GROMACS .gro file of C-alpha atoms in nm:
model
   99
    1UNK     CA    1  -0.272  -1.418  -0.823
    2UNK     CA    2  -0.276  -1.038  -0.779
    3UNK     CA    3  -0.390  -0.863  -0.482
    4UNK     CA    4  -0.530  -0.553  -0.386
    5UNK     CA    5  -0.426  -0.405  -0.069
    6UNK     CA    6  -0.522  -0.132   0.064
    7UNK     CA    7  -0.453   0.096   0.381
    8UNK     CA    8  -0.667   0.376   0.573
    9UNK     CA    9  -0.471   0.649   0.748
   10UNK     CA   10  -0.601   0.741   1.083
   11UNK     CA   11  -0.645   1.133   1.095
   12UNK     CA   12  -0.319   1.313   1.091
   13UNK     CA   13  -0.032   1.054   0.976
   14UNK     CA   14   0.183   1.261   0.775
   15UNK     CA   15   0.431   1.263   1.022
   16UNK     CA   16   0.430   0.884   1.129
   17UNK     CA   17   0.412   0.831   0.741
   18UNK     CA   18   0.708   1.038   0.668
   19UNK     CA   19   0.911   0.851   0.914
   20UNK     CA   20   0.835   0.518   0.806
   21UNK     CA   21   0.817   0.580   0.393
   22UNK     CA   22   1.192   0.494   0.387
   23UNK     CA   23   1.139   0.113   0.501
   24UNK     CA   24   0.793   0.083   0.316
   25UNK     CA   25   0.920   0.210   0.001
   26UNK     CA   26   1.226  -0.033   0.033
   27UNK     CA   27   0.992  -0.304   0.052
   28UNK     CA   28   0.765  -0.220  -0.250
   29UNK     CA   29   1.115  -0.206  -0.428
   30UNK     CA   30   1.214  -0.529  -0.369
   31UNK     CA   31   0.799  -0.638  -0.514
   32UNK     CA   32   0.945  -0.409  -0.845
   33UNK     CA   33   1.311  -0.564  -0.895
   34UNK     CA   34   1.135  -0.907  -0.799
   35UNK     CA   35   0.870  -0.835  -1.084
   36UNK     CA   36   0.527  -0.830  -0.853
   37UNK     CA   37   0.437  -0.489  -0.845
   38UNK     CA   38   0.160  -0.346  -1.066
   39UNK     CA   39   0.097  -0.043  -0.911
   40UNK     CA   40   0.159   0.123  -0.610
   41UNK     CA   41   0.065   0.470  -0.428
   42UNK     CA   42  -0.115   0.709  -0.189
   43UNK     CA   43  -0.482   0.883  -0.162
   44UNK     CA   44  -0.431   1.238  -0.164
   45UNK     CA   45  -0.686   1.375   0.145
   46UNK     CA   46  -0.721   1.650  -0.099
   47UNK     CA   47  -0.827   1.698  -0.452
   48UNK     CA   48  -0.437   1.835  -0.572
   49UNK     CA   49  -0.120   1.591  -0.691
   50UNK     CA   50   0.080   1.706  -0.365
   51UNK     CA   51  -0.148   1.748  -0.076
   52UNK     CA   52   0.103   1.971   0.132
   53UNK     CA   53  -0.003   1.929   0.530
   54UNK     CA   54  -0.337   1.759   0.449
   55UNK     CA   55  -0.115   1.473   0.357
   56UNK     CA   56  -0.291   1.088   0.236
   57UNK     CA   57  -0.600   0.919   0.329
   58UNK     CA   58  -0.438   0.584   0.255
   59UNK     CA   59  -0.278   0.386   0.028
   60UNK     CA   60  -0.273   0.139  -0.295
   61UNK     CA   61  -0.028  -0.174  -0.351
   62UNK     CA   62  -0.145  -0.385  -0.638
   63UNK     CA   63   0.082  -0.732  -0.654
   64UNK     CA   64   0.176  -1.079  -0.715
   65UNK     CA   65   0.170  -1.309  -0.428
   66UNK     CA   66   0.134  -1.654  -0.448
   67UNK     CA   67  -0.237  -1.694  -0.197
   68UNK     CA   68  -0.447  -1.478  -0.016
   69UNK     CA   69  -0.271  -1.598   0.281
   70UNK     CA   70   0.053  -1.487   0.179
   71UNK     CA   71  -0.018  -1.181   0.063
   72UNK     CA   72  -0.227  -1.055   0.429
   73UNK     CA   73   0.110  -1.143   0.580
   74UNK     CA   74   0.302  -0.916   0.338
   75UNK     CA   75   0.049  -0.621   0.452
   76UNK     CA   76   0.058  -0.727   0.814
   77UNK     CA   77   0.453  -0.641   0.787
   78UNK     CA   78   0.417  -0.333   0.610
   79UNK     CA   79   0.602  -0.058   0.787
   80UNK     CA   80   0.355   0.173   0.784
   81UNK     CA   81   0.139  -0.067   0.935
   82UNK     CA   82   0.381  -0.092   1.219
   83UNK     CA   83   0.401   0.267   1.297
   84UNK     CA   84   0.049   0.310   1.321
   85UNK     CA   85  -0.007   0.493   0.963
   86UNK     CA   86  -0.284   0.279   0.847
   87UNK     CA   87  -0.623   0.222   1.136
   88UNK     CA   88  -0.748  -0.069   0.866
   89UNK     CA   89  -0.570  -0.266   0.637
   90UNK     CA   90  -0.787  -0.488   0.367
   91UNK     CA   91  -0.650  -0.761   0.126
   92UNK     CA   92  -0.861  -0.868  -0.167
   93UNK     CA   93  -0.807  -1.049  -0.551
   94UNK     CA   94  -0.749  -0.850  -0.785
   95UNK     CA   95  -0.771  -0.956  -1.166
   96UNK     CA   96  -0.649  -0.630  -1.410
   97UNK     CA   97  -0.892  -0.640  -1.728
   98UNK     CA   98  -0.729  -0.340  -1.860
   99UNK     CA   99  -0.506  -0.220  -2.006
   0.00000   0.00000   0.00000
């Protein structure tokens, strides 16, 4: 089943994000290679494709896991979480309707 993982950043998270990004993206690439990643990306902190120093306010990942416990375990091990980028992480079942 698909699960939506939403991370909400702490204030002024940009430096922490930059430091942990390579490890974070490597885990996403693994999901992609396994055919388990539907989408992933950050929420810009301002209304801009490239928010520059304003940074990001969080992230969304939609990926396939065996169950909610497995999705939560994966989310808990995210390098952004370990680096203190996220102040809050939610994991919820997701059902794709469109497209």
